[in-house]
Coordinates of C-alpha atoms and ligand atoms in Angstrom, one line a residue:
M59 CA -22.3 -14.2 6.2
D60 CA -23.5 -17.8 5.5
Q61 CA -21.7 -20.8 6.8
P62 CA -18.1 -21.1 5.5
T63 CA -17.8 -21.8 1.7
N64 CA -16.3 -25.3 2.1
Y65 CA -18.1 -26.7 5.1
V66 CA -18.1 -30.4 6.1
T67 CA -20.8 -31.4 8.5
R68 CA -20.9 -34.2 11.0
S69 CA -23.4 -35.9 8.8
D70 CA -21.0 -35.7 5.9
L71 CA -18.5 -37.6 8.1
G72 CA -21.1 -40.2 9.0
W73 CA -21.2 -39.0 12.7
P74 CA -24.3 -38.5 14.8
S75 CA -25.8 -35.0 14.3
T76 CA -24.7 -33.7 17.7
S77 CA -21.9 -34.7 20.0
G78 CA -22.6 -36.1 23.4
G79 CA -21.3 -33.0 25.2
N80 CA -23.4 -30.5 27.1
S81 CA -25.1 -27.7 25.2
A82 CA -23.6 -24.3 25.5
T83 CA -23.7 -20.9 23.8
P84 CA -20.1 -19.7 23.4
R85 CA -20.2 -16.0 22.7
S86 CA -16.8 -14.6 23.7
G87 CA -14.6 -15.7 20.9
L88 CA -12.7 -18.4 19.0
V89 CA -9.6 -20.2 20.2
V90 CA -7.0 -21.5 17.8
H91 CA -5.2 -24.8 18.4
Y92 CA -2.7 -27.1 16.7
D93 CA -1.3 -30.6 16.8
S94 CA 1.9 -31.0 18.8
S95 CA 3.4 -33.1 16.0
D96 CA 3.8 -32.2 12.3
Q97 CA 1.2 -33.7 10.1
N98 CA 2.3 -32.3 6.7
L99 CA -1.4 -32.2 5.6
A100 CA -0.7 -29.2 3.3
N101 CA 1.2 -31.5 1.0
K102 CA -1.3 -34.4 1.2
P103 CA -4.7 -34.8 -0.4
H104 CA -7.7 -33.5 1.5
A105 CA -9.0 -37.0 2.1
D106 CA -6.1 -37.3 4.6
C107 CA -7.5 -34.4 6.6
L108 CA -10.8 -36.4 7.0
T109 CA -8.8 -39.4 8.1
Y110 CA -6.8 -37.3 10.5
W111 CA -10.1 -35.9 12.0
R112 CA -11.7 -39.4 12.4
N113 CA -8.5 -40.6 14.1
T114 CA -8.5 -37.6 16.4
R115 CA -12.1 -38.3 17.4
S116 CA -11.4 -41.9 18.0
F117 CA -8.4 -41.0 20.2
H118 CA -10.4 -38.4 22.2
M119 CA -13.3 -40.9 22.7
G120 CA -10.9 -43.8 23.5
P121 CA -9.4 -45.0 26.8
Q122 CA -6.7 -42.2 27.0
R123 CA -9.2 -39.4 27.0
G124 CA -12.7 -40.8 27.4
W125 CA -14.5 -37.7 26.1
A126 CA -18.0 -37.6 24.7
D127 CA -16.7 -36.6 21.2
V128 CA -13.7 -35.0 19.5
G129 CA -12.6 -32.2 21.8
Y130 CA -12.8 -29.3 19.3
S131 CA -15.6 -27.4 17.7
W132 CA -14.0 -27.4 14.3
L133 CA -10.9 -28.2 12.2
S134 CA -9.8 -25.7 9.6
C135 CA -7.6 -27.7 7.2
S136 CA -4.8 -26.7 4.8
H137 CA -7.1 -27.0 1.8
G138 CA -9.6 -24.4 3.1
Y139 CA -12.3 -26.6 4.5
V140 CA -14.0 -26.0 7.8
I141 CA -14.8 -29.5 9.2
E142 CA -17.2 -30.0 12.1
G143 CA -16.1 -31.4 15.3
R144 CA -18.7 -30.7 18.1
G145 CA -19.9 -27.8 16.0
L146 CA -22.4 -25.1 17.1
G147 CA -23.9 -24.9 20.5
R148 CA -21.7 -27.4 22.4
E149 CA -19.3 -27.3 25.3
Q150 CA -15.9 -28.5 24.3
A151 CA -12.9 -30.4 25.7
A152 CA -10.4 -28.0 24.2
Q153 CA -9.4 -25.1 26.4
P154 CA -10.2 -25.6 30.1
G155 CA -11.5 -22.3 31.4
G156 CA -13.1 -21.4 28.1
N157 CA -14.9 -24.5 26.9
R158 CA -18.4 -22.9 27.4
T159 CA -17.5 -19.3 26.6
H160 CA -15.4 -19.7 23.5
Y161 CA -15.5 -21.9 20.4
S162 CA -12.4 -23.8 19.3
V163 CA -10.8 -24.5 16.0
T164 CA -7.7 -26.6 15.4
L165 CA -5.4 -26.1 12.4
A166 CA -4.1 -29.6 12.7
T167 CA -0.6 -28.3 12.0
G168 CA 2.5 -29.2 13.9
P169 CA 5.3 -26.8 14.9
N170 CA 7.0 -26.9 11.5
D171 CA 4.0 -27.3 9.3
A172 CA 3.0 -24.4 6.9
I173 CA -0.2 -22.6 7.6
T174 CA -1.8 -22.1 4.2
D175 CA -3.6 -19.0 2.9
D176 CA -6.7 -21.2 2.3
Q177 CA -6.6 -22.3 5.9
I178 CA -6.3 -18.7 7.2
N179 CA -9.3 -17.8 5.0
A180 CA -11.3 -20.7 6.4
V181 CA -10.8 -19.4 9.9
R182 CA -11.8 -15.9 8.8
E183 CA -15.0 -17.3 7.3
L184 CA -15.8 -19.3 10.4
R185 CA -15.2 -16.3 12.6
R186 CA -17.4 -14.1 10.5
W187 CA -20.2 -16.6 10.4
L188 CA -20.1 -17.0 14.2
M189 CA -20.2 -13.2 14.6
D190 CA -23.0 -12.6 12.0
D191 CA -25.3 -15.5 12.7
H192 CA -24.5 -16.8 16.2
G193 CA -23.9 -13.8 18.4
N194 CA -20.2 -14.5 18.9
A195 CA -17.9 -11.5 19.7
G196 CA -15.2 -12.8 17.3
T197 CA -12.2 -12.3 19.6
V198 CA -9.5 -14.7 18.4
L199 CA -7.2 -16.2 21.1
G200 CA -4.6 -19.0 21.2
H201 CA -4.8 -22.0 23.6
R202 CA -1.8 -20.6 25.4
D203 CA -3.8 -17.6 26.4
F204 CA -5.7 -20.0 28.8
T205 CA -2.9 -22.2 30.1
A206 CA 0.8 -22.9 29.8
T207 CA 1.1 -24.8 26.6
S208 CA 3.0 -24.6 23.3
C209 CA -0.4 -24.7 21.5
P210 CA -1.2 -23.3 18.9
G211 CA 2.6 -23.1 18.0
D212 CA 4.6 -20.0 17.6
R213 CA 3.7 -19.3 14.0
A214 CA -0.1 -19.5 14.5
Y215 CA 0.2 -17.6 17.7
R216 CA 2.0 -14.7 15.9
M217 CA -1.0 -14.8 13.5
V218 CA -3.4 -14.6 16.5
Q219 CA -1.5 -11.6 17.8
D220 CA -1.0 -9.7 14.5
G221 CA -4.7 -10.0 13.5
T222 CA -4.2 -12.4 10.6
F223 CA -7.3 -14.4 11.6
T224 CA -9.5 -11.4 12.1
G225 CA -9.2 -10.1 8.6
A226 CA -12.1 -10.0 6.2
P227 CA -12.8 -13.3 4.4
G228 CA -11.7 -13.4 0.7
A229 CA -9.1 -14.9 -1.5
I230 CA -5.6 -14.2 -0.1
T231 CA -3.3 -13.8 -3.0
S232 CA 0.2 -15.0 -2.7
E233 CA 1.8 -11.9 -4.2
G234 CA 5.3 -13.2 -3.6
D235 CA 4.6 -16.2 -5.8
E236 CA 3.2 -14.0 -8.6
E237 CA 6.1 -11.8 -8.5
M238 CA 8.9 -14.4 -8.7
L239 CA 7.0 -16.8 -11.0
G240 CA 8.6 -17.3 -14.4
L241 CA 11.9 -15.6 -13.6
S242 CA 15.1 -17.2 -15.0
R243 CA 18.8 -16.8 -15.3
G244 CA 19.7 -13.5 -17.0
D245 CA 16.6 -11.6 -15.9
K246 CA 17.2 -8.2 -14.3
G247 CA 15.1 -5.8 -12.4
A248 CA 12.8 -5.2 -9.4
R249 CA 11.2 -8.7 -9.6
V250 CA 14.6 -10.2 -9.3
E251 CA 15.3 -8.0 -6.3
S252 CA 12.1 -9.3 -4.7
L253 CA 13.2 -12.9 -5.3
Q254 CA 16.6 -12.2 -3.9
T255 CA 15.1 -10.6 -0.8
S256 CA 13.0 -13.7 -0.2
L257 CA 16.1 -15.9 -0.6
R258 CA 17.9 -13.7 1.9
H259 CA 15.0 -14.2 4.4
A260 CA 15.2 -17.9 3.7
G261 CA 18.8 -17.9 5.0
F262 CA 20.8 -18.0 1.7
A263 CA 22.3 -14.5 1.7
D264 CA 25.8 -16.1 1.7
L265 CA 25.1 -17.7 -1.7
L266 CA 23.8 -14.4 -3.1
G267 CA 26.5 -12.3 -1.6
P268 CA 29.7 -12.6 -3.7
Y269 CA 27.9 -11.9 -6.9
G270 CA 26.2 -8.6 -6.2
P271 CA 27.6 -5.2 -5.9
R272 CA 25.8 -4.8 -2.6
E273 CA 26.8 -6.6 0.5
D274 CA 23.4 -8.3 0.9
G275 CA 23.5 -9.7 -2.6
V276 CA 20.2 -8.1 -3.6
D277 CA 21.4 -6.6 -6.9
G278 CA 18.4 -7.4 -9.2
D279 CA 20.5 -9.6 -11.5
Y280 CA 19.6 -13.3 -11.7
G281 CA 23.2 -14.7 -12.0
Q282 CA 25.0 -17.7 -10.6
G283 CA 24.5 -16.6 -7.0
T284 CA 20.8 -16.3 -7.4
E285 CA 20.6 -19.7 -9.2
D286 CA 22.6 -21.4 -6.4
A287 CA 20.3 -19.8 -3.7
V288 CA 17.1 -20.8 -5.5
L289 CA 18.3 -24.4 -5.7
A290 CA 19.4 -24.3 -2.0
A291 CA 16.1 -22.9 -0.9
R292 CA 14.2 -25.7 -2.8
Q293 CA 16.4 -28.4 -1.4
Y294 CA 16.0 -27.0 2.1
V295 CA 12.3 -27.8 2.1
G296 CA 12.9 -31.3 0.7
S297 CA 12.7 -30.8 -3.1
G298 CA 14.7 -33.1 -5.3
A299 CA 15.3 -30.3 -7.8
S300 CA 18.7 -30.1 -9.4
S301 CA 18.7 -26.6 -10.9
G302 CA 17.9 -23.1 -9.7
A303 CA 18.1 -21.6 -13.2
S304 CA 14.4 -20.6 -13.3
V305 CA 11.4 -20.2 -10.9
S306 CA 8.6 -22.5 -11.9
G307 CA 5.3 -22.7 -9.9
P308 CA 6.5 -25.4 -7.5
A309 CA 9.8 -23.5 -7.1
A310 CA 8.0 -20.3 -6.1
A311 CA 5.9 -22.2 -3.6
Q312 CA 9.0 -23.9 -2.2
I313 CA 10.8 -20.6 -1.8
R314 CA 7.9 -19.2 0.1
R315 CA 7.9 -22.3 2.3
A316 CA 11.6 -22.0 2.9
V317 CA 11.1 -18.4 4.2
V318 CA 8.4 -19.7 6.6
K319 CA 10.6 -22.7 7.7
R320 CA 13.6 -20.5 8.4
D321 CA 11.4 -18.0 10.3
I322 CA 10.2 -20.8 12.5
E323 CA 13.7 -22.1 13.1
R324 CA 14.8 -18.7 14.2
A325 CA 11.8 -18.4 16.5
L326 CA 12.3 -21.8 18.1
D327 CA 16.1 -21.4 18.4
G328 CA 16.9 -21.5 22.1
L329 CA 13.4 -22.2 23.3
D330 CA 12.8 -25.1 25.6
L331 CA 9.7 -26.7 24.1
T332 CA 7.5 -28.8 26.3
E333 CA 4.7 -30.4 24.3
G334 CA 1.4 -31.3 25.8
A335 CA -2.0 -32.2 24.7
C336 CA -3.4 -29.5 22.5
Ligands
LIG34 ZN1 -8.0 -30.7 3.8
LIG35 ZN1 -4.6 -26.5 22.1

């Protein structure tokens, strides 16, 4: 396929056309990275991604690192853009041991940041392009496959392992959102059961529980317990909402985020995290 749909070049960024690094022909695969601290870029305008990328380059070229350019080949941002770093045909300063054999892409997400569907799709498009037009094998690895590091974070690494990034490019529909969208107090049926299952996964089974005939509170009836759990899930991800009586678009997105956030909390629980450069 052609270069990724939303592709930002070095020239778009006002950078010289190639980095100062050595030329190389990475053919073995693509390595996923993250940022060791949360950036919350999924909830910020895309312009902030460009600012982040410029700052990253300045840091990598500054006194602390002293590299020829930003360390990575590309950034895949929350809004679905592939943004050039060193770009094609360049050795990187990203994953020692694989800087000439593999390309690198950072998600710029921290340990608790959401990884968006658009972002996943951008990585898929990048991989497909490297395979089709640039002789790359397309194997997707995480930075931690090369060295002891938390990078690319547990959530992204699970995606590396379960094949999320090697899927075919194309719009990823958020079926969970579609299903719960528009539900409100008094509704009954399978869609309510699906909503309640998400709320359970987000950690609010205790709120659902007392009101349903089944122990897990998944009874397909949008009553007081479901209303309380919807509100709790929204507030858990920082929403200032004051009612859980219906599921608007933002509410659906927040419930999905709550499931992801809880998932990460469970995964990190008990782990001794040592952050390093990513
Ligand atoms: Zn962006
Ligand atoms: Zn890394």
